[in-house]
Amino acid sequence: AQRVTQPEKLLSVFKGAPVELKCNYSYSGSPELFWYVQYSRQRLQLLLRHISRESIKGFTADLNKGETSFHLKKPFAQEEDSAMYYCALKSSGTYKYIFGTGTRLKVLA
Amino acid sequence: KAGVTQTPRYLIKTRGQQVTLSCSPISGHRSVSWYQQTPGQGLQFLFEYFSETQRNKGNFPGRFSGRQFSNSRSEMNVSTLELGDSALYLCASNPGSTNEKLFFGSGTQLSVL
């Protein structure tokens, strides 16, 4: 069964500390992985996707097929990074996204 | 371009009633998908439409249905409402290609009493 697991509901870090939001997935084929973010009072929006291999707002994520993980990382957290982060999986060639339950990141001053 | 528009923003219904939610995608976007968001379950995929055809469906009972019109606007209907249907219903659009990102609306908050 296809599944996305985000083990942490809440992650609190201090400003300037490294951040790692964990995401593990279960999928038998070639998945497409994404991170979506929802800032306070804003809409859910795409942060990054694994096929782009890009860094957005200092965040990166590497797809590890051996560990079936797609952890989101940032070396130095900023207060404006405080938000709800969702990891999502899309079956290749389909239009169905499976989202994790989300991790709330709080960056403390 | 205007973003994805969902109406109404809030709805209060009682058990057994039915409800219709509306979603207008970004101009030019032909794919519309619907998600149910609850605190415990996160976002769960309901269905996706493209050019008035349902291409994918999630694991929800038949009480949940949808449709898409020729102008790409979409509606979602829930019949015989249950307390557990209380949730934020999100609509997302994209141009229609599988490698395009989703653009989300603000959602319709449904409360079933």
Short mmCIF file of N, CA, C and O in Angstrom, two decimals, chain A:
data_model
loop_
_atom_site.label_atom_id
_atom_site.label_comp_id
_atom_site.label_asym_id
_atom_site.label_seq_id
_atom_site.Cartn_x
_atom_site.Cartn_y
_atom_site.Cartn_z
N ALA A 1 0.84 -1.19 0.00
CA ALA A 1 0.00 0.00 0.00
C ALA A 1 0.88 1.25 0.00
O ALA A 1 1.95 1.27 0.58
N GLN A 2 0.40 2.26 -0.69
CA GLN A 2 1.15 3.51 -0.73
C GLN A 2 0.90 4.27 0.56
O GLN A 2 -0.23 4.43 0.99
N ARG A 3 1.96 4.75 1.15
CA ARG A 3 1.83 5.46 2.42
C ARG A 3 2.98 6.44 2.58
O ARG A 3 4.09 6.20 2.12
N VAL A 4 2.68 7.55 3.23
CA VAL A 4 3.70 8.53 3.58
C VAL A 4 3.63 8.74 5.09
O VAL A 4 2.55 9.01 5.62
N THR A 5 4.76 8.61 5.74
CA THR A 5 4.81 8.73 7.19
C THR A 5 5.70 9.91 7.60
O THR A 5 6.86 9.99 7.20
N GLN A 6 5.14 10.78 8.38
CA GLN A 6 5.89 11.86 9.00
C GLN A 6 5.80 11.63 10.50
O GLN A 6 4.75 11.88 11.10
N PRO A 7 6.85 11.12 11.10
CA PRO A 7 6.76 10.65 12.48
C PRO A 7 6.58 11.74 13.53
O PRO A 7 6.09 11.48 14.62
N GLU A 8 6.98 12.95 13.20
CA GLU A 8 6.90 14.03 14.18
C GLU A 8 5.73 14.94 13.88
O GLU A 8 5.61 15.46 12.78
N LYS A 9 4.86 15.14 14.89
CA LYS A 9 3.77 16.10 14.71
C LYS A 9 4.28 17.51 14.92
O LYS A 9 3.80 18.45 14.29
N LEU A 10 5.22 17.65 15.83
CA LEU A 10 5.75 18.97 16.18
C LEU A 10 7.26 18.89 16.32
O LEU A 10 7.78 17.96 16.96
N LEU A 11 7.93 19.85 15.73
CA LEU A 11 9.37 19.94 15.86
C LEU A 11 9.72 21.38 16.22
O LEU A 11 9.38 22.30 15.50
N SER A 12 10.36 21.54 17.36
CA SER A 12 10.76 22.88 17.81
C SER A 12 12.28 22.97 17.79
O SER A 12 12.96 22.10 18.34
N VAL A 13 12.78 24.03 17.17
CA VAL A 13 14.22 24.26 17.13
C VAL A 13 14.47 25.74 17.39
O VAL A 13 13.59 26.58 17.20
N PHE A 14 15.69 26.05 17.79
CA PHE A 14 16.05 27.44 17.98
C PHE A 14 16.56 28.03 16.67
O PHE A 14 17.12 27.33 15.81
N LYS A 15 16.37 29.31 16.53
CA LYS A 15 16.86 30.05 15.37
C LYS A 15 18.35 29.79 15.21
O LYS A 15 19.12 29.86 16.17
N GLY A 16 18.74 29.48 13.97
CA GLY A 16 20.14 29.22 13.68
C GLY A 16 20.53 27.76 13.81
O GLY A 16 21.61 27.37 13.37
N ALA A 17 19.66 26.95 14.38
CA ALA A 17 19.95 25.52 14.53
C ALA A 17 19.58 24.78 13.25
O ALA A 17 18.73 25.25 12.47
N PRO A 18 20.18 23.61 13.02
CA PRO A 18 19.79 22.83 11.83
C PRO A 18 18.42 22.20 12.02
O PRO A 18 17.98 21.93 13.14
N VAL A 19 17.77 21.99 10.88
CA VAL A 19 16.43 21.42 10.89
C VAL A 19 16.40 20.19 9.99
O VAL A 19 16.98 20.20 8.89
N GLU A 20 15.74 19.14 10.47
CA GLU A 20 15.49 17.99 9.62
C GLU A 20 14.07 17.49 9.89
O GLU A 20 13.74 17.05 10.99
N LEU A 21 13.24 17.56 8.89
CA LEU A 21 11.88 17.05 8.97
C LEU A 21 11.86 15.71 8.26
O LEU A 21 12.20 15.61 7.08
N LYS A 22 11.43 14.69 8.97
CA LYS A 22 11.53 13.34 8.44
C LYS A 22 10.29 12.94 7.63
O LYS A 22 9.16 13.31 7.95
N CYS A 23 10.57 12.19 6.59
CA CYS A 23 9.50 11.67 5.72
C CYS A 23 9.94 10.30 5.22
O CYS A 23 11.01 10.17 4.61
N ASN A 24 9.12 9.31 5.47
CA ASN A 24 9.35 7.99 4.92
C ASN A 24 8.15 7.58 4.09
O ASN A 24 7.02 7.93 4.40
N TYR A 25 8.39 6.82 3.05
CA TYR A 25 7.29 6.44 2.18
C TYR A 25 7.30 4.95 1.91
O TYR A 25 8.32 4.26 2.09
N SER A 26 6.16 4.48 1.48
CA SER A 26 6.00 3.09 1.10
C SER A 26 5.36 3.09 -0.29
O SER A 26 4.25 3.57 -0.46
N TYR A 27 6.12 2.58 -1.26
CA TYR A 27 5.63 2.58 -2.63
C TYR A 27 6.48 1.62 -3.43
O TYR A 27 7.70 1.66 -3.35
N SER A 28 5.88 0.80 -4.22
CA SER A 28 6.61 -0.25 -4.93
C SER A 28 7.23 0.21 -6.24
O SER A 28 8.17 -0.41 -6.72
N GLY A 29 6.73 1.27 -6.81
CA GLY A 29 7.24 1.71 -8.11
C GLY A 29 8.23 2.85 -7.98
O GLY A 29 8.99 2.94 -7.03
N SER A 30 8.21 3.75 -8.95
CA SER A 30 9.09 4.92 -8.94
C SER A 30 8.27 6.13 -8.49
O SER A 30 7.53 6.69 -9.29
N PRO A 31 8.42 6.54 -7.26
CA PRO A 31 7.58 7.62 -6.76
C PRO A 31 8.12 8.99 -7.14
O PRO A 31 9.30 9.15 -7.45
N GLU A 32 7.24 9.94 -7.11
CA GLU A 32 7.65 11.34 -7.18
C GLU A 32 7.35 11.92 -5.81
O GLU A 32 6.23 11.79 -5.30
N LEU A 33 8.34 12.56 -5.21
CA LEU A 33 8.18 13.07 -3.85
C LEU A 33 8.21 14.59 -3.84
O LEU A 33 8.94 15.22 -4.62
N PHE A 34 7.42 15.13 -2.94
CA PHE A 34 7.27 16.58 -2.84
C PHE A 34 7.24 16.99 -1.36
O PHE A 34 6.87 16.19 -0.49
N TRP A 35 7.59 18.23 -1.12
CA TRP A 35 7.32 18.86 0.16
C TRP A 35 6.43 20.08 -0.11
O TRP A 35 6.77 20.94 -0.93
N TYR A 36 5.29 20.11 0.59
CA TYR A 36 4.41 21.25 0.55
C TYR A 36 4.45 21.94 1.91
O TYR A 36 4.64 21.29 2.93
N VAL A 37 4.23 23.25 1.92
CA VAL A 37 4.31 24.02 3.16
C VAL A 37 3.09 24.93 3.27
O VAL A 37 2.57 25.43 2.27
N GLN A 38 2.63 25.10 4.50
CA GLN A 38 1.53 26.02 4.76
C GLN A 38 1.94 26.97 5.88
O GLN A 38 2.06 26.56 7.04
N TYR A 39 2.20 28.21 5.51
CA TYR A 39 2.49 29.24 6.50
C TYR A 39 1.18 29.73 7.10
O TYR A 39 0.11 29.56 6.51
N SER A 40 1.29 30.37 8.27
CA SER A 40 0.10 30.83 8.97
C SER A 40 -0.75 31.73 8.08
O SER A 40 -0.25 32.66 7.46
N ARG A 41 -2.03 31.40 7.98
CA ARG A 41 -3.02 32.18 7.24
C ARG A 41 -2.73 32.21 5.73
O ARG A 41 -3.20 33.10 5.03
N GLN A 42 -1.94 31.25 5.25
CA GLN A 42 -1.68 31.17 3.81
C GLN A 42 -2.12 29.81 3.28
O GLN A 42 -2.40 28.89 4.04
N ARG A 43 -2.16 29.71 1.98
CA ARG A 43 -2.56 28.46 1.36
C ARG A 43 -1.40 27.48 1.33
O ARG A 43 -0.23 27.86 1.37
N LEU A 44 -1.76 26.24 1.22
CA LEU A 44 -0.77 25.19 1.04
C LEU A 44 -0.07 25.43 -0.30
O LEU A 44 -0.71 25.68 -1.32
N GLN A 45 1.26 25.34 -0.29
CA GLN A 45 1.99 25.61 -1.52
C GLN A 45 3.20 24.70 -1.63
O GLN A 45 3.72 24.22 -0.62
N LEU A 46 3.63 24.49 -2.86
CA LEU A 46 4.78 23.62 -3.09
C LEU A 46 6.05 24.28 -2.59
O LEU A 46 6.31 25.45 -2.85
N LEU A 47 6.86 23.51 -1.86
CA LEU A 47 8.17 23.98 -1.44
C LEU A 47 9.23 23.46 -2.40
O LEU A 47 9.98 24.24 -2.99
N LEU A 48 9.28 22.14 -2.54
CA LEU A 48 10.22 21.59 -3.51
C LEU A 48 9.81 20.17 -3.89
O LEU A 48 8.98 19.55 -3.24
N ARG A 49 10.40 19.69 -4.98
CA ARG A 49 10.12 18.34 -5.45
C ARG A 49 11.43 17.66 -5.82
O ARG A 49 12.38 18.31 -6.24
N HIS A 50 11.47 16.36 -5.67
CA HIS A 50 12.76 15.68 -5.77
C HIS A 50 13.31 15.71 -7.19
O HIS A 50 14.52 15.73 -7.37
N ILE A 51 12.45 15.75 -8.19
CA ILE A 51 12.96 15.70 -9.56
C ILE A 51 13.71 16.99 -9.92
O ILE A 51 14.54 16.99 -10.82
N SER A 52 13.44 18.07 -9.19
CA SER A 52 14.10 19.33 -9.51
C SER A 52 15.48 19.43 -8.88
O SER A 52 16.31 20.21 -9.33
N ARG A 53 15.65 18.69 -7.80
CA ARG A 53 16.93 18.70 -7.08
C ARG A 53 17.38 20.15 -6.82
O ARG A 53 18.53 20.51 -7.07
N GLU A 54 16.48 20.95 -6.34
CA GLU A 54 16.77 22.37 -6.11
C GLU A 54 16.74 22.69 -4.62
O GLU A 54 16.30 21.89 -3.81
N SER A 55 17.22 23.86 -4.30
CA SER A 55 17.17 24.36 -2.94
C SER A 55 16.24 25.57 -2.93
O SER A 55 16.44 26.52 -3.68
N ILE A 56 15.22 25.51 -2.12
CA ILE A 56 14.25 26.59 -2.01
C ILE A 56 14.27 27.12 -0.59
O ILE A 56 14.13 26.35 0.37
N LYS A 57 14.47 28.42 -0.44
CA LYS A 57 14.52 29.06 0.88
C LYS A 57 15.53 28.36 1.79
O LYS A 57 15.34 28.28 3.01
N GLY A 58 16.56 27.80 1.20
CA GLY A 58 17.61 27.15 1.98
C GLY A 58 17.31 25.70 2.31
O GLY A 58 18.15 25.01 2.89
N PHE A 59 16.14 25.21 1.94
CA PHE A 59 15.76 23.83 2.19
C PHE A 59 16.20 22.93 1.05
O PHE A 59 16.14 23.31 -0.12
N THR A 60 16.62 21.72 1.40
CA THR A 60 16.93 20.70 0.42
C THR A 60 16.31 19.39 0.88
O THR A 60 16.02 19.21 2.07
N ALA A 61 16.12 18.48 -0.05
CA ALA A 61 15.62 17.15 0.29
C ALA A 61 16.18 16.17 -0.73
O ALA A 61 16.13 16.44 -1.93
N ASP A 62 16.70 15.08 -0.24
CA ASP A 62 17.27 14.06 -1.12
C ASP A 62 16.44 12.80 -1.02
O ASP A 62 16.13 12.32 0.09
N LEU A 63 16.11 12.25 -2.17
CA LEU A 63 15.37 11.01 -2.20
C LEU A 63 16.33 9.85 -1.97
O LEU A 63 17.30 9.68 -2.73
N ASN A 64 16.10 9.07 -0.95
CA ASN A 64 16.93 7.91 -0.64
C ASN A 64 16.06 6.68 -0.85
O ASN A 64 15.26 6.30 0.01
N LYS A 65 16.22 6.05 -2.00
CA LYS A 65 15.36 4.92 -2.33
C LYS A 65 15.67 3.70 -1.46
O LYS A 65 14.77 2.91 -1.17
N GLY A 66 16.90 3.56 -1.03
CA GLY A 66 17.26 2.43 -0.17
C GLY A 66 16.57 2.49 1.18
O GLY A 66 16.08 1.49 1.69
N GLU A 67 16.49 3.72 1.73
CA GLU A 67 15.83 3.90 3.02
C GLU A 67 14.39 4.37 2.86
O GLU A 67 13.72 4.63 3.85
N THR A 68 13.94 4.50 1.62
CA THR A 68 12.59 5.03 1.30
C THR A 68 12.30 6.28 2.12
O THR A 68 11.29 6.36 2.84
N SER A 69 13.21 7.23 2.02
CA SER A 69 13.04 8.47 2.78
C SER A 69 13.22 9.68 1.89
O SER A 69 13.85 9.61 0.82
N PHE A 70 12.68 10.78 2.35
CA PHE A 70 12.78 12.05 1.63
C PHE A 70 12.76 13.15 2.68
O PHE A 70 11.84 13.96 2.77
N HIS A 71 13.78 13.18 3.50
CA HIS A 71 13.84 14.12 4.62
C HIS A 71 14.15 15.53 4.12
O HIS A 71 14.97 15.73 3.24
N LEU A 72 13.52 16.50 4.77
CA LEU A 72 13.72 17.91 4.43
C LEU A 72 14.72 18.52 5.41
O LEU A 72 14.56 18.37 6.61
N LYS A 73 15.70 19.21 4.85
CA LYS A 73 16.78 19.72 5.70
C LYS A 73 17.06 21.19 5.42
O LYS A 73 16.90 21.66 4.29
N LYS A 74 17.50 21.86 6.48
CA LYS A 74 17.97 23.23 6.35
C LYS A 74 19.06 23.44 7.38
O LYS A 74 18.87 23.10 8.55
N PRO A 75 20.20 23.96 7.00
CA PRO A 75 21.31 24.05 7.95
C PRO A 75 21.09 25.06 9.07
O PRO A 75 21.54 24.84 10.19
N PHE A 76 20.40 26.16 8.78
CA PHE A 76 20.21 27.20 9.79
C PHE A 76 18.76 27.69 9.75
O PHE A 76 18.37 28.39 8.82
N ALA A 77 17.99 27.30 10.73
CA ALA A 77 16.57 27.66 10.76
C ALA A 77 16.36 29.14 11.01
O ALA A 77 17.13 29.78 11.75
N GLN A 78 15.32 29.68 10.39
CA GLN A 78 14.94 31.07 10.59
C GLN A 78 13.51 31.11 11.13
O GLN A 78 12.72 30.18 10.89
N GLU A 79 13.17 32.19 11.83
CA GLU A 79 11.84 32.27 12.43
C GLU A 79 10.74 32.17 11.38
O GLU A 79 9.68 31.60 11.63
N GLU A 80 10.99 32.71 10.19
CA GLU A 80 9.96 32.67 9.14
C GLU A 80 9.77 31.27 8.55
O GLU A 80 8.88 31.07 7.72
N ASP A 81 10.57 30.32 8.98
CA ASP A 81 10.38 28.93 8.54
C ASP A 81 9.27 28.24 9.33
O ASP A 81 8.85 27.13 8.97
N SER A 82 8.81 28.86 10.39
CA SER A 82 7.74 28.27 11.20
C SER A 82 6.50 28.09 10.33
O SER A 82 5.99 29.04 9.74
N ALA A 83 6.04 26.86 10.24
CA ALA A 83 4.93 26.52 9.35
C ALA A 83 4.59 25.05 9.52
O ALA A 83 5.25 24.31 10.26
N MET A 84 3.57 24.63 8.77
CA MET A 84 3.20 23.22 8.70
C MET A 84 3.79 22.66 7.42
O MET A 84 3.59 23.23 6.34
N TYR A 85 4.49 21.54 7.53
CA TYR A 85 5.15 20.94 6.37
C TYR A 85 4.55 19.56 6.09
O TYR A 85 4.43 18.73 6.99
N TYR A 86 4.21 19.35 4.83
CA TYR A 86 3.63 18.08 4.42
C TYR A 86 4.52 17.43 3.36
O TYR A 86 4.87 18.07 2.36
N CYS A 87 4.82 16.18 3.57
CA CYS A 87 5.50 15.38 2.57
C CYS A 87 4.43 14.69 1.73
O CYS A 87 3.41 14.25 2.27
N ALA A 88 4.65 14.61 0.43
CA ALA A 88 3.64 14.01 -0.43
C ALA A 88 4.30 13.12 -1.49
O ALA A 88 5.40 13.39 -1.95
N LEU A 89 3.58 12.09 -1.84
CA LEU A 89 4.05 11.13 -2.84
C LEU A 89 3.03 11.08 -3.97
O LEU A 89 1.82 11.09 -3.72
N LYS A 90 3.52 11.05 -5.18
CA LYS A 90 2.64 10.90 -6.34
C LYS A 90 3.12 9.72 -7.16
O LYS A 90 4.31 9.63 -7.50
N SER A 91 2.19 8.84 -7.46
CA SER A 91 2.54 7.72 -8.32
C SER A 91 2.87 8.25 -9.70
O SER A 91 2.14 9.07 -10.25
N SER A 92 3.96 7.76 -10.24
CA SER A 92 4.41 8.24 -11.55
C SER A 92 3.32 8.02 -12.59
O SER A 92 2.75 6.94 -12.69
N GLY A 93 3.01 9.06 -13.33
CA GLY A 93 2.03 8.94 -14.40
C GLY A 93 0.58 9.07 -13.95
O GLY A 93 -0.32 8.94 -14.77
N THR A 94 0.36 9.31 -12.67
CA THR A 94 -1.00 9.48 -12.18
C THR A 94 -1.18 10.90 -11.64
O THR A 94 -0.24 11.69 -11.63
N TYR A 95 -2.35 11.14 -11.14
CA TYR A 95 -2.71 12.46 -10.66
C TYR A 95 -3.16 12.42 -9.20
O TYR A 95 -3.80 13.33 -8.72
N LYS A 96 -2.79 11.36 -8.54
CA LYS A 96 -3.20 11.17 -7.15
C LYS A 96 -2.00 11.38 -6.23
O LYS A 96 -0.97 10.73 -6.38
N TYR A 97 -2.15 12.31 -5.30
CA TYR A 97 -1.12 12.59 -4.32
C TYR A 97 -1.50 11.95 -2.99
O TYR A 97 -2.66 12.01 -2.57
N ILE A 98 -0.52 11.38 -2.33
CA ILE A 98 -0.72 10.87 -0.97
C ILE A 98 0.12 11.72 -0.05
O ILE A 98 1.35 11.81 -0.22
N PHE A 99 -0.56 12.34 0.90
CA PHE A 99 0.12 13.24 1.82
C PHE A 99 0.36 12.57 3.17
O PHE A 99 -0.42 11.73 3.62
N GLY A 100 1.44 12.97 3.82
CA GLY A 100 1.64 12.60 5.20
C GLY A 100 0.76 13.45 6.09
O GLY A 100 0.06 14.35 5.62
N THR A 101 0.80 13.19 7.37
CA THR A 101 -0.05 13.91 8.32
C THR A 101 0.52 15.26 8.71
O THR A 101 -0.13 16.02 9.40
N GLY A 102 1.72 15.55 8.26
CA GLY A 102 2.29 16.87 8.48
C GLY A 102 3.11 16.99 9.75
O GLY A 102 2.90 16.28 10.73
N THR A 103 4.08 17.88 9.69
CA THR A 103 4.90 18.23 10.87
C THR A 103 4.87 19.74 11.04
O THR A 103 5.14 20.47 10.08
N ARG A 104 4.52 20.16 12.23
CA ARG A 104 4.55 21.60 12.52
C ARG A 104 5.94 21.98 13.00
O ARG A 104 6.41 21.43 14.00
N LEU A 105 6.56 22.87 12.31
CA LEU A 105 7.89 23.35 12.68
C LEU A 105 7.74 24.69 13.39
O LEU A 105 7.12 25.61 12.86
N LYS A 106 8.31 24.76 14.58
CA LYS A 106 8.35 26.03 15.31
C LYS A 106 9.80 26.43 15.50
O LYS A 106 10.59 25.66 16.08
N VAL A 107 10.15 27.59 15.00
CA VAL A 107 11.50 28.08 15.17
C VAL A 107 11.46 29.15 16.26
O VAL A 107 10.79 30.18 16.11
N LEU A 108 12.16 28.89 17.32
CA LEU A 108 12.15 29.76 18.49
C LEU A 108 13.27 30.78 18.43
O LEU A 108 14.38 30.46 18.00
N ALA A 109 12.96 31.98 18.88
CA ALA A 109 13.95 33.06 18.85
C ALA A 109 15.06 32.85 19.87
O ALA A 109 14.85 32.16 20.87
#
